Short mmCIF file of C-alpha atoms in Angstrom, two decimals:
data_model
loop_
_atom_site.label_atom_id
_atom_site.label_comp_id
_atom_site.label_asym_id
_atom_site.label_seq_id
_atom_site.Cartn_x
_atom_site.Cartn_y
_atom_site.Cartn_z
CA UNK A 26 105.43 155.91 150.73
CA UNK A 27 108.76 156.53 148.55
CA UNK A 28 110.21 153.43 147.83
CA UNK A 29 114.11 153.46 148.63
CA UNK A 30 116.32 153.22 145.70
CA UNK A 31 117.53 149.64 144.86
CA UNK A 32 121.50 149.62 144.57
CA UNK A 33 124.07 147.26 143.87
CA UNK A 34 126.01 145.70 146.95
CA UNK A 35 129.12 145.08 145.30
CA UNK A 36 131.45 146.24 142.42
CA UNK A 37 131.73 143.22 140.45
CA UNK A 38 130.49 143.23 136.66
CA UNK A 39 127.42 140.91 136.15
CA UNK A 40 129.91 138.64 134.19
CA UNK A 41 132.48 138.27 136.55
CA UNK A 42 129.94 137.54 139.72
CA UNK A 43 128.33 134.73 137.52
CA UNK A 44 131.74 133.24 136.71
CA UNK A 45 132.61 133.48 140.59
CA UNK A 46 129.02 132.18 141.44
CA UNK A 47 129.98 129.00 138.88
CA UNK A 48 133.18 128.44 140.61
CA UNK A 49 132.01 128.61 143.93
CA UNK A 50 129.51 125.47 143.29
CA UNK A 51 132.08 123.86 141.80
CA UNK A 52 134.61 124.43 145.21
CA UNK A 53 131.54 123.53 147.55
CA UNK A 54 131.71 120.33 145.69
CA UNK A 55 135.01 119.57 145.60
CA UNK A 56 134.82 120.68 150.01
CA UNK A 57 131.61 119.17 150.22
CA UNK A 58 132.25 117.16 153.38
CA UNK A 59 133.63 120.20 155.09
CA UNK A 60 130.43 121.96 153.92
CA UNK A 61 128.10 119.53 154.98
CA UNK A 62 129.63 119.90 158.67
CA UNK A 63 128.66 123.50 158.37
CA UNK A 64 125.11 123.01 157.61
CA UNK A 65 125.45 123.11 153.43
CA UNK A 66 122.32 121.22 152.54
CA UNK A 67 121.42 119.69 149.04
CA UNK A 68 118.63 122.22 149.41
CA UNK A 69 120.92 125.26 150.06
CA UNK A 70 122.61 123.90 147.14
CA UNK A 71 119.42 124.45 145.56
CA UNK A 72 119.04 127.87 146.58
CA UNK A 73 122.29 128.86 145.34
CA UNK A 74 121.78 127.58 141.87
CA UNK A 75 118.71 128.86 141.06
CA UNK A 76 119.82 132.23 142.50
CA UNK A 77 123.03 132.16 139.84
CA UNK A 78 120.19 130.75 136.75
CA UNK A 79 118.04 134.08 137.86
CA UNK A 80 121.23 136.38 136.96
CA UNK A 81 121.86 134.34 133.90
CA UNK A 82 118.18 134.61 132.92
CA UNK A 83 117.62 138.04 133.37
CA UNK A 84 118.02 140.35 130.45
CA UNK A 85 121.40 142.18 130.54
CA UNK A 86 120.55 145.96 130.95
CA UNK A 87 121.99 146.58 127.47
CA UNK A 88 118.86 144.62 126.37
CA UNK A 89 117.01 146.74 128.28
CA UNK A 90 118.07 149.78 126.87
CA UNK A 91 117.73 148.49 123.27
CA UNK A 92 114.08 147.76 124.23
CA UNK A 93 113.89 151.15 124.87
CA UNK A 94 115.58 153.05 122.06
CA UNK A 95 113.70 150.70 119.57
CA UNK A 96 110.46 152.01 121.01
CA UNK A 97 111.80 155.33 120.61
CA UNK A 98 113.08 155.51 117.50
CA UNK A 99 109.13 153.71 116.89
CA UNK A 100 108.24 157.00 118.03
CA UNK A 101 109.89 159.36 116.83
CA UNK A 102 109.38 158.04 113.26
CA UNK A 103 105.26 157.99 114.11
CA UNK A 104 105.85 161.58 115.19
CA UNK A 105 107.60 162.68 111.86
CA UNK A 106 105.50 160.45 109.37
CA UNK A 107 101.77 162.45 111.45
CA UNK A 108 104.24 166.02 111.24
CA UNK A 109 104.53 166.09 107.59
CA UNK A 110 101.17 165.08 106.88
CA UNK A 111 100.14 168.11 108.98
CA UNK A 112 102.27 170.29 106.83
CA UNK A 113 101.39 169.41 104.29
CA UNK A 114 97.11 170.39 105.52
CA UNK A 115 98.33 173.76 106.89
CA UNK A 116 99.98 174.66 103.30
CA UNK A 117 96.85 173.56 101.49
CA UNK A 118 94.42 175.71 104.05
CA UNK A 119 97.53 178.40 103.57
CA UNK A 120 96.93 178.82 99.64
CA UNK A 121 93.13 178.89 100.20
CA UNK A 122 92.33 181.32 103.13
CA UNK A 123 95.88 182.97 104.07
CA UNK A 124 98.62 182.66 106.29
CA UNK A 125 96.58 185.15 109.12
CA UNK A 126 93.45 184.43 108.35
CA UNK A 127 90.46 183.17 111.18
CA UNK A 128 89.53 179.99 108.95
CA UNK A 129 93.48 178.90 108.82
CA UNK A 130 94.19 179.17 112.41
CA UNK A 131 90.96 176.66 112.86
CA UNK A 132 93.46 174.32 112.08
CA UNK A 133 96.07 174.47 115.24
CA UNK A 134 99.01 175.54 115.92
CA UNK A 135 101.39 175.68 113.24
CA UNK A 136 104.70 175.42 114.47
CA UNK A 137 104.59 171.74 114.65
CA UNK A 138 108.32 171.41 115.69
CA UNK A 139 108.20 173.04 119.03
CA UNK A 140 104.81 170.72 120.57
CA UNK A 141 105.72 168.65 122.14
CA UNK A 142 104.72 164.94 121.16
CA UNK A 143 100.95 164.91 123.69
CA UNK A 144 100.39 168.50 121.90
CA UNK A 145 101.33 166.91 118.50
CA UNK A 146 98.44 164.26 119.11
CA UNK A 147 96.04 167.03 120.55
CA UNK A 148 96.31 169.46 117.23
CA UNK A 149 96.27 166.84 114.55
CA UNK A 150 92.74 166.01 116.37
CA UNK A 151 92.05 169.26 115.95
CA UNK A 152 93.05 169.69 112.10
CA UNK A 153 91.17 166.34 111.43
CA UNK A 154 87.83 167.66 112.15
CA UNK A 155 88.72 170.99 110.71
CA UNK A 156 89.55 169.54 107.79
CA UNK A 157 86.80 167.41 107.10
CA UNK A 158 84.71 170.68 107.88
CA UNK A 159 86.50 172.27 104.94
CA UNK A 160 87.03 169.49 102.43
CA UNK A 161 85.34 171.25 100.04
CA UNK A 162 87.39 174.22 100.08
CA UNK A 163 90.52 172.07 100.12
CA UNK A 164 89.89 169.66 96.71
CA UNK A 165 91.39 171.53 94.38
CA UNK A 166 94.57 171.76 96.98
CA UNK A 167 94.52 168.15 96.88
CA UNK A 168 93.17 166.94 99.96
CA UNK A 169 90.82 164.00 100.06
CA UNK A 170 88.79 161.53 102.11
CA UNK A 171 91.78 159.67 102.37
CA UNK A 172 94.09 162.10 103.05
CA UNK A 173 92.11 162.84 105.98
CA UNK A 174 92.29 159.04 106.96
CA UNK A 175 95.76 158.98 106.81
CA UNK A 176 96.01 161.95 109.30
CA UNK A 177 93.71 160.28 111.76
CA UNK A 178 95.56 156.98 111.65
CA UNK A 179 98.94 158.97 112.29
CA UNK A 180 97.52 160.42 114.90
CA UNK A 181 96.47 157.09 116.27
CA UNK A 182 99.66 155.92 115.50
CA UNK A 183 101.57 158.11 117.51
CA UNK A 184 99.06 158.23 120.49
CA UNK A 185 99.88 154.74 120.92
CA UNK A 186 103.76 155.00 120.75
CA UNK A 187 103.79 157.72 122.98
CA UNK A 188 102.15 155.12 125.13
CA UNK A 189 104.64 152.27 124.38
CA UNK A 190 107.68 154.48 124.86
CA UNK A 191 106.37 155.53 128.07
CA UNK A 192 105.30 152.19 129.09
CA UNK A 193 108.89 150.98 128.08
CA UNK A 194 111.01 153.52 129.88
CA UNK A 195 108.74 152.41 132.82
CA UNK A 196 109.46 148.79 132.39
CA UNK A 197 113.41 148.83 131.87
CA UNK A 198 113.25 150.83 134.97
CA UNK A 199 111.29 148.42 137.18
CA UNK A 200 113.03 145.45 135.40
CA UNK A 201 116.65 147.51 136.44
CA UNK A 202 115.80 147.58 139.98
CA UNK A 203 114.36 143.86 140.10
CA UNK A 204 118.15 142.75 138.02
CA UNK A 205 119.85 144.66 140.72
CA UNK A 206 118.06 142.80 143.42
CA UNK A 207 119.02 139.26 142.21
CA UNK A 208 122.29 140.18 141.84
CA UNK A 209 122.82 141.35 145.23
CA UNK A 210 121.11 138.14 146.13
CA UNK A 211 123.34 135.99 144.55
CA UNK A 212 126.49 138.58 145.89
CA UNK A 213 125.03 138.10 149.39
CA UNK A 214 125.34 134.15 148.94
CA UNK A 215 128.50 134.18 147.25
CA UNK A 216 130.18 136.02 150.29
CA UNK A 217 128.44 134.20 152.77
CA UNK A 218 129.62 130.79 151.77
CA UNK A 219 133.50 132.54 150.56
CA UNK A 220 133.14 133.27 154.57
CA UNK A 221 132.77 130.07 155.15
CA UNK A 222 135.31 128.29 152.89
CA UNK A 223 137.93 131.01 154.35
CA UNK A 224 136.92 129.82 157.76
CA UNK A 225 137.03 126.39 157.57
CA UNK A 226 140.82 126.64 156.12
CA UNK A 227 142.04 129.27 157.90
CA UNK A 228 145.30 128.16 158.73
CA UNK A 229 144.86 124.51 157.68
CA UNK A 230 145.10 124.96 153.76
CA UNK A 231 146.45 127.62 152.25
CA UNK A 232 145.73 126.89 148.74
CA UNK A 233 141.63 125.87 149.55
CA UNK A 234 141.75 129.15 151.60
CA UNK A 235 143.04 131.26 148.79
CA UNK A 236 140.08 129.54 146.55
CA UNK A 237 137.57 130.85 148.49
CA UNK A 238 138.90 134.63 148.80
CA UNK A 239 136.69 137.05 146.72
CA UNK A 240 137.83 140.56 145.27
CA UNK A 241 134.91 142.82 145.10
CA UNK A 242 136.48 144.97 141.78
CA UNK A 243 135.20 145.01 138.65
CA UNK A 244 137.44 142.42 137.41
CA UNK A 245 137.28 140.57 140.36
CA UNK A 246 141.05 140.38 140.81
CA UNK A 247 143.21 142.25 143.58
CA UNK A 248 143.79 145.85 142.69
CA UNK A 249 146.93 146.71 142.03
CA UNK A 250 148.66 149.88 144.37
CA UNK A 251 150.75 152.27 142.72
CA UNK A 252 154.57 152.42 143.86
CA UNK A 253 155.10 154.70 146.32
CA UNK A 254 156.63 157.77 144.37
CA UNK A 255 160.58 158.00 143.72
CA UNK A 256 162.41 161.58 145.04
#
C-alpha cells in the first residue's frame, strides 16, 4: 500500500514556529495558574518541550540537500576519474587493432559519455577483462598491470557511489517527510494551547489574549491587504 504524502500543516518557516513554540512556554508560564485549571500538566509541559527540542534537533533540509549534492559531486568525480581511464584503453586498443575492428569492439562501447552511470560500471567490467586478455598486445601502448588495477578500482569506486548517491537521495527523502512530521507536531500543539490562551481571556484581557493569537504566514505576522484601488 502507497503511503500518503507527508505535508506541512501550516505556512510558518521552521524558524519562526520554533521562536513561537519558545514563546508560548514562556506565556504558559507566566498564565500558569490559568493553565493548570485547564488541565496543563508538568508532564504536558514535558511533551511540549521535547516536541520544540525535536524541531531544533533535526537537520534543517538545507543540510539535507548538502548531504546530497556532496555525494553527488562524490560521484560524478568517480564517474569522470573511471571515464578517462577508459579512454585512454580504447585509444591504446585503437592504435593496435583499428577503430572497426572485431578485437577493439571486445572492449565495450565506446561512447562513454552517453551510458549512463550503471552502464559505465557494466563496460569498464567488460574492458578490464579484455584488457588483461590483451596485455600483451597493449605494452608497447603503455598499458600495464597497474593500469589495469587502476581501472578495476575506478570501477569499484564508482559502483559504490552510485550506491551512496542513491542511498542518500533516499535518506534526505525519508528524513524530509519524518522533519515535516515533527513540525506539524509541534504546529498541532502550538495551536492547541494558542486556543486555549485565547479562550481563557476572551474578553477578560485583551493584552494576554492578543499574546496568544498566532498568524499562520511565513513571517508569522498579520498579512497586510492592499488598499482598495483609487478611481
Amino acid at each position: 500500500m502507497k503511503k500518503n504524502q507527508v505535508v506541512r500543516e501550516f505556512h510558518l518557516t521552521d524558524a519562526i514556529l520554533k521562536q513561537k513554540a519558545d514563546e508560548l512556554i514562556n506565556l504558559l508560564d507566566r498564565d500558569i495558574v490559568e493553565f493548570t485549571d485547564r488541565g496543563y500538566t508538568p508532564t504536558k509541559k514535558t511533551e511540549l518541550t521535547e516536541a520544540r527540542d525535536a524541531v531544533d534537533n533535526f537537520p534543517s533540509d538545507e543540510q539535507l540537500e548538502a548531504i546530497k549534492i556532496e555525494l553527488t559531486a562524490q560521484k560524478d568525480a568517480a564517474r569522470n576519474a573511471l571515464a578517462k581511464t577508459m579512454r585512454t584503453i580504447l585509444n591504446m586498443a585503437q592504435n593496435v587493432f583499428g577503430l572497426g575492428s572485431a578485437k577493439y569492439k571486445e572492449f565495450g562501447g565506446s561512447d562513454l559519455a552517453r551510458q549512463s552511470d550503471a552502464e559505465l560500471v557494466r563496460n569498464a567490467k567488460i574492458m578490464s577483462i579484455t584488457a588483461e586478455k590483451y596485455l600483451t598486445d597493449l605494452q608497447n601502448e603503455g598499458l600495464t598491470s597497474d593500469k589495469i588495477t587502476t581501472l578495476t578500482t575506478q570501477r569499484d569506486t564508482l559502483d559504490l557511489a552510485i550506491d551512496a548517491q542513491a542511498k542518500g537521495i533516499s535518506d534526505r527523502d525519508v528524513a524530509t517527510e519524518d522533519r515535516i512530521e515533527v513540525l506539524n507536531t509541534l504546529y498541532r500543539l502550538l495551536i492547541k494551547y494558542a486556543g486555549i490562551g485565547q479562550d481563557i481571556f476572551y474578553e477578560t484581557d485583551e493584552a494576554k489574549y492578543n499574546d496568544y493569537v498566532i498568524y499562520d504566514t511565513t513571517s508569522g505576522l498579520p498579512e497586510e491587504t492592499p488598499p482598495p484601488p483609487t478611481e
